[in-house]
PDB file of C-alpha atoms and ligand atoms in Angstrom:
ATOM      1  CA  MET E  18       2.923   3.137   2.456  1.00 83.00           C
ATOM      2  CA  ASP E  19       5.702   4.149   4.874  1.00 89.00           C
ATOM      3  CA  ALA E  20       6.907   8.030   4.339  1.00 91.00           C
ATOM      4  CA  GLU E  21      10.475   7.074   4.587  1.00 95.00           C
ATOM      5  CA  LEU E  22      10.060   3.884   2.003  1.00 95.00           C
ATOM      6  CA  SER E  23       8.276   5.782  -0.308  1.00 96.00           C
ATOM      7  CA  LEU E  24      10.926   8.817  -0.143  1.00 97.00           C
ATOM      8  CA  VAL E  25      13.955   6.243  -0.219  1.00 97.00           C
ATOM      9  CA  THR E  26      11.875   4.508  -3.020  1.00 97.00           C
ATOM     10  CA  ALA E  27      11.651   7.998  -4.949  1.00 97.00           C
ATOM     11  CA  ASN E  28      14.796   8.969  -4.699  1.00 97.00           C
ATOM     12  CA  LEU E  29      15.883   5.577  -5.952  1.00 97.00           C
ATOM     13  CA  ALA E  30      13.887   6.477  -9.600  1.00 97.00           C
ATOM     14  CA  HIS E  31      15.581   9.551  -9.676  1.00 98.00           C
ATOM     15  CA  ALA E  32      12.914  11.893  -9.360  1.00 98.00           C
ATOM     16  CA  ALA E  33      14.095  15.574 -10.271  1.00 98.00           C
ATOM     17  CA  PRO E  34      13.390  18.728 -11.200  1.00 98.00           C
ATOM     18  CA  GLY E  35      11.946  18.008 -15.037  1.00 97.00           C
ATOM     19  CA  LYS E  36      11.345  14.748 -14.357  1.00 97.00           C
ATOM     20  CA  LEU E  37       7.498  13.435 -15.488  1.00 97.00           C
ATOM     21  CA  ILE E  38       6.825   9.847 -13.477  1.00 98.00           C
ATOM     22  CA  TYR E  39       4.116   7.733 -13.253  1.00 97.00           C
ATOM     23  CA  ASP E  40       2.549   5.024 -10.561  1.00 98.00           C
ATOM     24  CA  PRO E  41      -0.217   2.760 -11.983  1.00 96.00           C
ATOM     25  CA  PHE E  42      -1.244   1.859  -8.983  1.00 96.00           C
ATOM     26  CA  ALA E  43      -1.697   5.326  -7.093  1.00 96.00           C
ATOM     27  CA  GLY E  44      -3.745   4.897  -4.537  1.00 93.00           C
ATOM     28  CA  THR E  45      -3.822   7.815  -2.223  1.00 92.00           C
ATOM     29  CA  GLY E  46      -0.827   9.022  -3.376  1.00 95.00           C
ATOM     30  CA  SER E  47       2.058   8.558  -1.553  1.00 95.00           C
ATOM     31  CA  PHE E  48       4.972   7.752  -4.563  1.00 97.00           C
ATOM     32  CA  LEU E  49       3.442  11.116  -6.212  1.00 98.00           C
ATOM     33  CA  ILE E  50       4.056  13.129  -3.129  1.00 97.00           C
ATOM     34  CA  THR E  51       7.575  11.867  -2.989  1.00 98.00           C
ATOM     35  CA  SER E  52       8.563  12.127  -5.881  1.00 98.00           C
ATOM     36  CA  SER E  53       7.510  15.595  -6.389  1.00 98.00           C
ATOM     37  CA  HIS E  54       8.774  16.384  -3.139  1.00 98.00           C
ATOM     38  CA  PHE E  55      11.945  15.495  -5.072  1.00 98.00           C
ATOM     39  CA  GLY E  56      10.725  18.305  -7.859  1.00 98.00           C
ATOM     40  CA  ALA E  57       9.630  15.831 -10.436  1.00 98.00           C
ATOM     41  CA  THR E  58       5.656  16.125 -12.274  1.00 98.00           C
ATOM     42  CA  THR E  59       4.373  13.417 -11.274  1.00 98.00           C
ATOM     43  CA  PHE E  60       1.047  11.377 -12.919  1.00 97.00           C
ATOM     44  CA  GLY E  61      -0.889   8.451 -11.227  1.00 97.00           C
ATOM     45  CA  SER E  62      -3.911   6.425 -11.986  1.00 97.00           C
ATOM     46  CA  ASP E  63      -5.740   3.069  -9.986  1.00 96.00           C
ATOM     47  CA  ILE E  64      -8.813   0.969 -10.569  1.00 95.00           C
ATOM     48  CA  ASP E  65     -10.381   2.212  -7.606  1.00 94.00           C
ATOM     49  CA  GLY E  66     -11.604   5.828  -8.219  1.00 93.00           C
ATOM     50  CA  ARG E  67     -12.396   6.466  -4.714  1.00 93.00           C
ATOM     51  CA  ALA E  68      -8.831   6.466  -3.584  1.00 88.00           C
ATOM     52  CA  LEU E  69      -8.135   8.834  -6.102  1.00 92.00           C
ATOM     53  CA  ARG E  70     -11.248  10.906  -5.401  1.00 93.00           C
ATOM     54  CA  GLY E  71     -10.994  11.098  -1.733  1.00 91.00           C
ATOM     55  CA  LYS E  72     -13.365  12.713   0.345  1.00 91.00           C
ATOM     56  CA  LYS E  73     -13.937  16.513   0.988  1.00 86.00           C
ATOM     57  CA  ASP E  74     -12.075  16.895   3.429  1.00 91.00           C
ATOM     58  CA  ARG E  75      -9.339  14.490   2.530  1.00 91.00           C
ATOM     59  CA  SER E  76      -8.342  13.550  -0.903  1.00 93.00           C
ATOM     60  CA  LEU E  77      -5.022  12.698  -3.149  1.00 94.00           C
ATOM     61  CA  LEU E  78      -4.862  16.501  -4.536  1.00 93.00           C
ATOM     62  CA  LEU E  79      -5.561  18.154  -1.145  1.00 94.00           C
ATOM     63  CA  ASN E  80      -2.056  16.280   0.144  1.00 93.00           C
ATOM     64  CA  PHE E  81      -0.452  18.249  -2.367  1.00 96.00           C
ATOM     65  CA  HIS E  82      -1.811  21.315  -1.146  1.00 95.00           C
ATOM     66  CA  GLN E  83      -0.427  20.609   2.297  1.00 95.00           C
ATOM     67  CA  TYR E  84       2.825  20.206   1.188  1.00 96.00           C
ATOM     68  CA  LYS E  85       2.889  23.061  -0.532  1.00 97.00           C
ATOM     69  CA  LEU E  86       3.154  20.757  -4.099  1.00 98.00           C
ATOM     70  CA  VAL E  87       0.511  21.614  -6.243  1.00 97.00           C
ATOM     71  CA  SER E  88       2.675  23.123  -8.802  1.00 98.00           C
ATOM     72  CA  LYS E  89       4.238  19.277  -9.310  1.00 98.00           C
ATOM     73  CA  PHE E  90       1.107  17.549  -9.780  1.00 97.00           C
ATOM     74  CA  GLY E  91       0.383  15.959 -13.386  1.00 97.00           C
ATOM     75  CA  ASP E  92      -2.616  14.470 -13.077  1.00 96.00           C
ATOM     76  CA  THR E  93      -4.682  11.200 -12.202  1.00 97.00           C
ATOM     77  CA  PHE E  94      -7.261   9.152 -14.026  1.00 96.00           C
ATOM     78  CA  VAL E  95      -8.846   5.818 -13.020  1.00 95.00           C
ATOM     79  CA  SER E  96      -7.652   2.520 -15.252  1.00 94.00           C
ATOM     80  CA  ASP E  97      -7.242  -1.034 -14.968  1.00 93.00           C
ATOM     81  CA  LEU E  98      -3.310  -1.634 -15.750  1.00 91.00           C
ATOM     82  CA  THR E  99      -3.983  -4.924 -17.166  1.00 89.00           C
ATOM     83  CA  ASN E 100      -5.965  -2.741 -19.896  1.00 87.00           C
ATOM     84  CA  THR E 101      -4.411   0.413 -19.640  1.00 88.00           C
ATOM     85  CA  PRO E 102      -5.196   3.513 -22.406  1.00 87.00           C
ATOM     86  CA  LEU E 103      -1.713   4.289 -22.374  1.00 86.00           C
ATOM     87  CA  ARG E 104      -0.898   3.681 -25.970  1.00 79.00           C
ATOM     88  CA  GLU E 105       2.360   3.964 -27.924  1.00 77.00           C
ATOM     89  CA  VAL E 106       1.787   6.106 -31.028  1.00 75.00           C
ATOM     90  CA  PRO E 107       3.077   5.632 -33.881  1.00 77.00           C
ATOM     91  CA  GLY E 108       5.770   7.645 -35.082  1.00 78.00           C
ATOM     92  CA  VAL E 109       5.973   9.890 -31.624  1.00 75.00           C
ATOM     93  CA  ASN E 110       8.645   9.501 -29.542  1.00 69.00           C
ATOM     94  CA  LYS E 111       7.853   6.406 -27.287  1.00 72.00           C
ATOM     95  CA  ARG E 112       9.205   7.873 -24.010  1.00 76.00           C
ATOM     96  CA  VAL E 113       7.034   9.861 -22.253  1.00 85.00           C
ATOM     97  CA  PHE E 114       7.556   9.144 -18.637  1.00 93.00           C
ATOM     98  CA  ASP E 115      11.150   9.027 -17.311  1.00 95.00           C
ATOM     99  CA  ALA E 116       9.935   6.655 -14.743  1.00 96.00           C
ATOM    100  CA  ILE E 117       7.228   4.666 -13.073  1.00 96.00           C
ATOM    101  CA  VAL E 118       7.455   4.428  -9.400  1.00 97.00           C
ATOM    102  CA  CYS E 119       4.744   2.089  -7.674  1.00 95.00           C
ATOM    103  CA  ASP E 120       3.761  -0.232  -4.855  1.00 93.00           C
ATOM    104  CA  PRO E 121       1.311  -2.815  -7.132  1.00 91.00           C
ATOM    105  CA  PRO E 122      -1.215  -4.461  -5.468  1.00 88.00           C
ATOM    106  CA  TYR E 123       1.257  -8.648  -4.504  1.00 81.00           C
ATOM    107  CA  GLY E 124      -1.659 -10.657  -3.037  1.00 75.00           C
ATOM    108  CA  VAL E 125      -0.707 -10.388   0.313  1.00 72.00           C
ATOM    109  CA  ARG E 126      -2.336  -7.772   2.209  1.00 71.00           C
ATOM    110  CA  GLU E 127      -4.415  -6.725  -1.337  1.00 73.00           C
ATOM    111  CA  GLY E 128      -4.715  -8.761  -4.514  1.00 76.00           C
ATOM    112  CA  LEU E 129      -5.141  -7.211  -8.033  1.00 79.00           C
ATOM    113  CA  LYS E 130      -7.923  -6.166  -9.428  1.00 84.00           C
ATOM    114  CA  VAL E 131      -9.443  -6.673 -13.060  1.00 82.00           C
ATOM    115  CA  LEU E 132     -12.430  -4.934 -14.473  1.00 80.00           C
ATOM    116  CA  GLY E 133     -14.853  -6.954 -16.216  1.00 76.00           C
ATOM    117  CA  SER E 134     -17.121  -9.615 -15.751  1.00 72.00           C
ATOM    118  CA  LYS E 135     -16.464 -12.942 -13.939  1.00 74.00           C
ATOM    119  CA  ARG E 136     -18.930 -14.868 -16.207  1.00 75.00           C
ATOM    120  CA  PRO E 137     -17.943 -13.370 -19.479  1.00 69.00           C
ATOM    121  CA  GLU E 138     -20.555 -15.469 -21.016  1.00 70.00           C
ATOM    122  CA  ARG E 139     -22.886 -12.819 -19.157  1.00 69.00           C
ATOM    123  CA  GLU E 140     -21.702 -10.195 -20.397  1.00 66.00           C
ATOM    124  CA  LYS E 141     -24.023  -7.757 -22.740  1.00 69.00           C
ATOM    125  CA  GLY E 142     -23.190  -7.500 -26.071  1.00 75.00           C
ATOM    126  CA  PRO E 143     -22.904  -3.946 -28.615  1.00 77.00           C
ATOM    127  CA  ILE E 144     -26.505  -2.279 -28.291  1.00 79.00           C
ATOM    128  CA  MET E 145     -28.219  -0.884 -31.571  1.00 83.00           C
ATOM    129  CA  MET E 146     -30.563   1.985 -30.970  1.00 84.00           C
ATOM    130  CA  ASN E 147     -32.334   3.723 -34.182  1.00 87.00           C
ATOM    131  CA  GLY E 148     -30.624   1.715 -36.747  1.00 87.00           C
ATOM    132  CA  SER E 149     -26.623   3.048 -34.649  1.00 85.00           C
ATOM    133  CA  TRP E 150     -24.296   1.791 -32.019  1.00 83.00           C
ATOM    134  CA  ARG E 151     -24.813   3.524 -28.462  1.00 77.00           C
ATOM    135  CA  HIS E 152     -20.814   3.507 -28.462  1.00 66.00           C
ATOM    136  CA  THR E 153     -20.481   5.347 -31.847  1.00 50.00           C
TER     137      THR E 153
HETATM  138  C1  SAM A  16      -0.570  -1.549  -2.603  1.00 84.44           C
HETATM  139  S1  SAM A  16      -2.205  -0.676  -3.259  1.00 84.44           S
HETATM  140  C2  SAM A  16      -0.845   1.239  -3.207  1.00 84.44           C
HETATM  141  C3  SAM A  16      -0.897   2.177  -2.754  1.00 84.44           C
HETATM  142  C4  SAM A  16      -0.691   3.109  -2.744  1.00 84.44           C
HETATM  143  N1  SAM A  16       0.906   2.885  -3.175  1.00 84.44           N
HETATM  144  C5  SAM A  16      -0.856   4.674  -1.672  1.00 84.44           C
HETATM  145  O1  SAM A  16       0.089   5.063  -1.083  1.00 84.44           O
HETATM  146  O2  SAM A  16      -1.661   4.295  -1.272  1.00 84.44           O
HETATM  147  C6  SAM A  16      -2.362  -1.366  -4.597  1.00 84.44           C
HETATM  148  C7  SAM A  16      -3.300  -0.190  -5.386  1.00 84.44           C
HETATM  149  O3  SAM A  16      -3.271  -0.911  -6.949  1.00 84.44           O
HETATM  150  C8  SAM A  16      -4.863  -0.828  -6.994  1.00 84.44           C
HETATM  151  N2  SAM A  16      -4.971  -1.827  -7.755  1.00 84.44           N
HETATM  152  C9  SAM A  16      -5.079  -3.073  -7.659  1.00 84.44           C
HETATM  153  N3  SAM A  16      -5.484  -3.555  -9.079  1.00 84.44           N
HETATM  154  C10 SAM A  16      -5.499  -2.820  -9.575  1.00 84.44           C
HETATM  155  C11 SAM A  16      -5.416  -2.362 -11.434  1.00 84.44           C
HETATM  156  N4  SAM A  16      -5.677  -3.800 -11.885  1.00 84.44           N
HETATM  157  N5  SAM A  16      -5.265  -1.604 -11.987  1.00 84.44           N
HETATM  158  C12 SAM A  16      -4.926  -0.280 -11.106  1.00 84.44           C
HETATM  159  N6  SAM A  16      -4.676  -0.526  -9.909  1.00 84.44           N
HETATM  160  C13 SAM A  16      -5.029  -1.372  -9.158  1.00 84.44           C
HETATM  161  C14 SAM A  16      -5.454  -1.028  -5.448  1.00 84.44           C
HETATM  162  O4  SAM A  16      -7.053  -0.183  -5.951  1.00 84.44           O
HETATM  163  C15 SAM A  16      -4.233  -0.061  -4.707  1.00 84.44           C
HETATM  164  O5  SAM A  16      -5.077   1.139  -4.450  1.00 84.44           O
END
């Protein structure tokens, strides 16, 4: 993501101190960095954990260190947005994030990826071991 465009977008989202901002297609974290630059605490997720984790000498978290913004780094997690683990909790104030800032996969340069089999008939069923389900 172009740095200037990323800054403009974070500014349009009113990124500021006290705000919580989430990017569900975080990739290498450009929106997280620019939103934190304006003082927001940022959270991100991506289907591709490699982008979030990076490498030993180059990673999303190291970018926060480089720009001295670590105190504004909330967290990141791996997630397919089409089946996001973020849920409404009944009875709890629904408004957690102040803004969602993202650059979705439009399908031009990069397409949407979805977790799961392209052949659902080949998906494995639940596994039982010693009389109990493996996932419980
Ligand atoms: C255009 S890139 C975003 C780049 C990001 N702004 C950056 O600074 O690196 C789109 C991102 O969407 C992710 N993506 C694709 N399908 C997804 C899905 N179903 N759920 C979550 N992320 C997905 C890709 O892994 C990719 O990192």
